Amino acid sequence: MKIVIIAGLKPSQVIYKLKPLTKVDFVEEIILIRKEQGPDINKLKYIILPALLRFKPFYLLLSPFFMLSKIRKIKPDLIVSYNFKPHGFFSYIISKLTSTPFIFCEIDNLTQDYMKVWPFGHIISKAVTEAKHLNVPGSITKKYWESTGVPSDKISILHSTIDTNHDFFPSKDSTKEYDLLYIGVLEERKNINLIIEALALLKKDNLFPKFTIVGKGPMEKKLKSLVKELNLVDQVIFAGHSNKVIEFINKSRFFIITSKVEGIPCAMMESMACGLPAISTDVADISDVVNETTGFLINDPNSLNISKAIKKAMQLSSSEYQALSESARDLIVRYHSQDYATQSWDKLLKTTIKEVSYEEV
């Protein structure tokens, strides 16, 4: 089987999402169309967009024609896209023009927001109806699409996955230096300011958790000013961008994320695979992985509720923490590991694409 991927994936997402697919035995080749060369993975090849098409206006207007010409030459058995705007739309149109089946994969819940806007909602509904299959991050998103009339057996929960065997597993050698860890972009929708405000509230209870922030972004300056304003310089560490996040994970006790909008973050799954219980806001499909056995879920994201969740985490006994730690890893291994995803892709392709090809022959 030959598969073309149309997606705007970061290098890390290429690994998280496509590596399990390359391990399916009957998948011979995967071609990813993107702006630049990506990670070197067996069976995965790249078609690089011309320089002109790397600029957004030209990309949106001209890249579908470039993709169409390449796909007509490749003649793949399947097109896979991630998120509807714009890649899912491109895949839908190219699928119709080439009579190639396509699978639509949703990374987060932004597509659901576009469903509320005319005419996008109508186009997305039509595309999803004609897609061979729909992959979603979790059960909440699956229920949403079921409510729009998509049959349950046409939807699979298949998201980013973690290499729990070789890359992310508990370390017995690292000393825990940080209580809380955030890894990701420093942007407004991540609500990192609420975590910092929560730390200020905890000082009243004589609790002084160390919070390490790994990443950079547009909110960095404001967040650093807030830390100074609340006199938290000794507790909050800005580590910047790092290619060795595993070192920060192994030195931390809890992973924390308080986003307004989110899928199921890979950094959180990596941390949980290493045995870190998670503290998170209850958005989108987060509750599939964060619950009372794996961490602390915050229903109403404000600094007070976040401080209460952190306080509970800080007051866990050694045995309680160990139980959460083991459950966090077990959940990721069972449902978000690369081994699990490879088995899921194998079953999915056999039932939706491979058998159809045999019937046609």
XYZ file of C-alpha atoms in Angstrom:
361
model
C 0.000 0.000 0.000
C 1.196 3.480 -0.916
C -0.058 6.449 1.159
C 0.235 10.201 0.605
C 0.038 12.470 3.669
C -1.130 16.082 3.355
C -0.491 17.879 6.634
C 1.291 20.765 8.308
C 3.061 18.615 10.880
C 5.962 19.754 13.037
C 9.015 17.443 12.996
C 8.005 15.961 16.367
C 4.441 15.377 15.097
C 5.803 13.548 12.060
C 7.354 11.037 14.472
C 4.393 10.869 16.876
C 1.787 10.377 14.157
C 3.481 8.685 11.213
C 6.086 6.350 12.691
C 3.449 3.807 13.857
C 1.935 3.863 10.359
C 5.314 3.041 8.795
C 5.481 -0.097 10.949
C 2.355 -1.619 9.385
C 3.646 -4.576 7.341
C 1.665 -4.042 4.150
C 2.348 -0.271 4.006
C 5.155 -0.087 1.454
C 5.689 3.647 1.195
C 4.446 6.889 2.771
C 4.948 10.197 0.969
C 4.605 13.355 3.043
C 4.165 16.646 1.166
C 5.622 19.484 3.232
C 7.685 22.667 3.122
C 11.010 21.107 4.149
C 12.754 17.817 4.795
C 11.650 16.094 7.973
C 12.850 13.318 10.298
C 14.469 10.280 8.699
C 12.048 7.351 9.169
C 12.018 4.022 7.337
C 9.426 3.909 4.481
C 8.783 7.663 4.796
C 9.695 9.890 1.844
C 9.222 13.626 1.356
C 8.051 15.792 -1.497
C 9.248 19.317 -0.773
C 7.128 22.242 -1.889
C 8.778 24.763 -4.243
C 10.168 27.854 -2.476
C 7.345 30.052 -3.765
C 4.712 27.863 -2.126
C 6.284 28.194 1.316
C 4.714 31.654 1.647
C 1.202 31.432 3.047
C -0.810 33.292 0.352
C 0.825 31.268 -2.451
C 0.582 28.103 -0.376
C -3.168 28.416 0.041
C -3.772 29.336 -3.608
C -1.289 27.215 -5.525
C -0.182 24.231 -3.427
C -3.368 22.198 -4.149
C -2.451 22.236 -7.869
C 1.108 21.135 -7.035
C -0.199 18.362 -4.778
C -2.714 17.251 -7.405
C -0.030 16.899 -10.081
C 2.198 14.856 -7.738
C -0.623 12.593 -6.567
C -1.683 11.868 -10.145
C 1.861 10.631 -10.843
C 2.206 8.678 -7.589
C -1.243 7.037 -7.835
C -1.472 6.246 -4.092
C -3.939 3.826 -2.567
C -4.884 6.343 0.109
C -4.636 10.029 1.070
C -4.426 10.933 4.772
C -4.804 14.498 6.051
C -4.481 16.113 9.488
C -6.909 18.888 10.505
C -9.378 20.315 8.036
C -8.036 23.842 7.566
C -6.527 23.746 5.000
C -5.125 20.225 4.573
C -8.331 18.287 5.045
C -9.995 20.521 2.464
C -7.109 19.989 0.028
C -7.353 16.217 0.540
C -11.100 16.209 -0.003
C -10.871 18.067 -3.322
C -7.885 16.046 -4.570
C -9.621 12.830 -3.529
C -12.632 13.717 -5.664
C -10.482 14.692 -8.657
C -8.353 11.523 -8.526
C -10.893 9.040 -7.129
C -8.470 8.207 -4.320
C -9.974 7.281 -0.937
C -8.979 9.533 1.954
C -8.929 9.429 5.752
C -9.384 12.603 7.770
C -7.514 12.895 11.088
C -8.415 15.539 13.651
C -5.553 16.804 15.850
C -7.572 19.057 18.174
C -11.127 20.409 18.400
C -10.676 23.435 16.114
C -12.534 21.702 13.274
C -15.606 21.663 15.492
C -15.405 25.464 15.751
C -15.308 25.745 11.944
C -18.418 23.571 11.802
C -20.339 26.490 13.328
C -19.351 28.860 10.501
C -21.117 28.853 7.137
C -20.156 27.615 4.561
C -17.278 25.762 6.244
C -19.643 23.613 8.296
C -21.439 22.391 5.186
C -18.178 21.615 3.355
C -16.672 19.803 6.360
C -19.831 17.708 6.846
C -19.783 16.689 3.189
C -16.062 15.850 3.335
C -16.414 13.774 6.505
C -19.355 11.914 4.967
C -17.292 11.015 1.900
C -14.127 10.153 3.848
C -13.370 6.461 4.271
C -12.660 6.989 7.957
C -12.261 9.630 10.644
C -9.521 9.511 13.297
C -10.002 11.649 16.418
C -7.953 12.403 19.567
C -10.414 11.039 22.120
C -13.891 10.008 23.240
C -15.339 13.525 23.615
C -14.480 14.355 20.006
C -15.846 10.989 18.889
C -19.176 11.694 20.611
C -19.329 15.075 18.887
C -18.988 13.556 15.409
C -21.485 10.826 16.284
C -23.951 13.583 17.216
C -23.578 15.018 13.691
C -24.586 11.684 12.171
C -21.212 10.052 11.510
C -21.539 6.285 12.223
C -19.615 5.116 15.280
C -17.814 2.368 13.331
C -16.448 5.011 10.963
C -14.592 6.798 13.798
C -11.421 5.630 15.547
C -9.658 7.151 18.538
C -6.141 7.376 17.128
C -3.953 10.306 18.130
C -0.270 11.112 18.552
C 1.682 8.285 20.148
C 4.755 7.887 22.334
C 7.659 5.456 22.104
C 7.219 4.032 25.598
C 9.844 1.321 25.060
C 12.951 3.283 24.098
C 12.412 7.029 24.574
C 9.994 7.641 27.427
C 9.989 5.456 30.531
C 10.546 6.079 34.268
C 14.098 6.837 35.361
C 15.249 5.497 38.730
C 18.438 7.550 38.783
C 17.187 11.141 38.550
C 16.657 13.297 41.624
C 13.419 15.277 41.617
C 14.382 18.959 41.526
C 11.115 20.455 40.280
C 7.569 19.994 41.569
C 5.761 21.206 38.445
C 6.752 21.053 34.789
C 5.270 22.713 31.713
C 6.607 21.971 28.223
C 5.254 23.847 25.235
C 4.758 27.157 23.497
C 4.337 30.215 25.710
C 1.154 31.646 24.229
C -2.060 33.115 25.595
C -4.301 30.067 25.071
C -2.013 27.995 27.321
C -3.027 30.029 30.422
C 0.414 29.738 32.011
C -0.265 33.019 33.835
C -2.951 31.208 35.863
C -0.393 28.682 37.118
C 1.896 31.521 38.204
C -0.998 33.270 39.969
C -1.873 29.976 41.669
C 1.668 29.741 43.047
C 1.229 33.178 44.623
C -1.954 31.938 46.344
C -0.150 28.858 47.667
C 2.404 31.012 49.460
C -0.368 31.861 51.943
C -0.459 28.158 52.867
C 3.320 28.050 53.193
C 3.634 25.933 50.073
C 6.432 26.890 47.661
C 6.452 24.441 44.717
C 9.218 24.825 42.141
C 7.793 25.380 38.668
C 9.909 24.892 35.531
C 8.744 26.209 32.154
C 10.387 24.643 29.104
C 9.677 26.490 25.865
C 9.517 29.904 24.270
C 6.798 32.046 22.750
C 5.078 35.436 22.510
C 3.973 35.460 26.165
C 7.454 34.967 27.604
C 8.098 38.621 28.428
C 4.710 39.094 30.141
C 5.094 35.874 32.121
C 8.542 36.875 33.381
C 7.160 40.282 34.424
C 4.310 38.562 36.285
C 6.781 36.317 38.122
C 8.731 39.371 39.281
C 5.557 41.238 40.224
C 4.343 38.331 42.408
C 7.789 37.803 43.946
C 8.134 34.250 42.609
C 11.590 34.507 41.040
C 12.958 31.811 43.377
C 10.160 29.376 42.434
C 9.654 29.814 38.690
C 12.395 28.790 36.272
C 12.300 29.721 32.584
C 14.419 27.058 30.898
C 13.813 28.206 27.321
C 13.703 25.844 24.354
C 15.339 22.454 24.875
C 16.042 19.427 22.695
C 16.496 17.320 25.832
C 13.076 17.540 27.463
C 13.516 14.049 28.883
C 16.070 15.470 31.366
C 13.503 17.963 32.693
C 10.806 15.275 32.815
C 12.983 12.946 34.866
C 13.755 15.729 37.337
C 10.078 16.668 37.840
C 7.216 15.278 39.935
C 4.102 16.529 38.087
C 3.307 17.745 34.586
C 0.910 20.705 34.484
C -1.062 22.283 31.638
C -4.013 24.676 31.911
C -4.920 25.438 28.287
C -8.156 26.980 27.034
C -8.033 24.837 23.861
C -6.062 21.633 23.527
C -5.884 18.192 21.949
C -4.024 15.668 24.054
C -0.551 17.230 24.273
C 2.395 15.015 23.385
C 4.522 16.613 26.107
C 1.939 15.541 28.669
C 1.845 11.984 27.308
C 5.655 11.823 27.288
C 5.733 12.943 30.910
C 3.032 10.487 31.947
C 4.902 7.681 30.159
C 7.847 8.572 32.412
C 5.627 8.277 35.486
C 4.611 11.910 36.064
C 0.990 12.330 37.170
C -0.693 15.212 35.319
C -2.524 18.327 36.484
C -4.716 19.665 33.679
C -7.779 21.653 32.766
C -10.731 19.596 31.517
C -10.804 20.646 27.846
C -11.525 18.622 24.705
C -10.337 15.011 25.192
C -7.953 15.559 28.128
C -10.236 13.589 30.467
C -9.417 10.447 28.460
C -5.949 10.456 30.004
C -6.197 12.627 33.134
C -8.519 11.339 35.855
C -8.471 10.519 39.553
C -6.143 7.548 38.956
C -3.564 9.416 36.830
C -3.611 12.972 38.174
C -5.859 15.952 38.836
C -8.483 17.373 36.464
C -9.560 21.020 36.842
C -13.108 21.729 35.641
C -13.154 25.520 35.930
C -9.739 26.955 35.010
C -8.937 29.837 37.344
C -5.991 30.499 39.619
C -7.868 29.438 42.781
C -8.932 26.050 41.416
C -5.479 25.469 39.977
C -3.929 26.264 43.372
C -6.271 23.737 45.030
C -5.230 21.029 42.569
C -1.529 21.782 43.096
C -2.037 21.720 46.873
C -3.626 18.255 46.683
C -0.739 17.058 44.540
C 1.865 18.449 46.938
C 0.207 16.768 49.925
C 0.146 13.231 48.476
C 1.826 10.519 50.505
C 4.646 8.511 48.893
C 2.350 5.540 48.291
C -0.416 7.726 46.812
C 2.065 9.406 44.481
C 3.495 6.035 43.410
C 0.020 4.726 42.581
C -0.743 7.763 40.401
C 2.668 7.489 38.748
C 2.221 3.836 37.807
C -1.346 4.391 36.548
C -0.246 7.364 34.424
C 2.380 5.295 32.630
C 0.119 2.261 32.274
C -2.596 4.324 30.554
C -0.159 5.779 28.004
C 1.359 2.358 27.268
C -2.079 0.815 26.760
C -3.721 3.489 24.594
C -1.133 5.993 23.362
C 2.021 3.988 22.649
C 3.446 3.455 19.173
C 2.792 -0.284 19.473
C -0.891 0.376 20.146
C -1.119 2.818 17.214
C 0.530 0.392 14.791
C -1.999 -2.299 15.698
C -4.843 0.235 15.316
C -3.623 1.398 11.871
C -3.182 -2.209 10.755
C -6.776 -3.073 11.637
C -8.131 0.198 10.249
C -6.430 -0.106 6.864
C -7.344 -3.768 6.471
C -11.023 -3.088 7.065
C -11.464 0.231 5.242
C -8.928 0.279 2.396
C -7.094 -3.010 1.765
C -10.186 -5.216 1.447
C -11.794 -2.690 -0.897
C -8.730 -2.945 -3.165
C -8.982 -6.744 -3.202
C -12.691 -6.617 -4.029
C -12.018 -4.290 -6.957
C -9.361 -6.657 -8.282
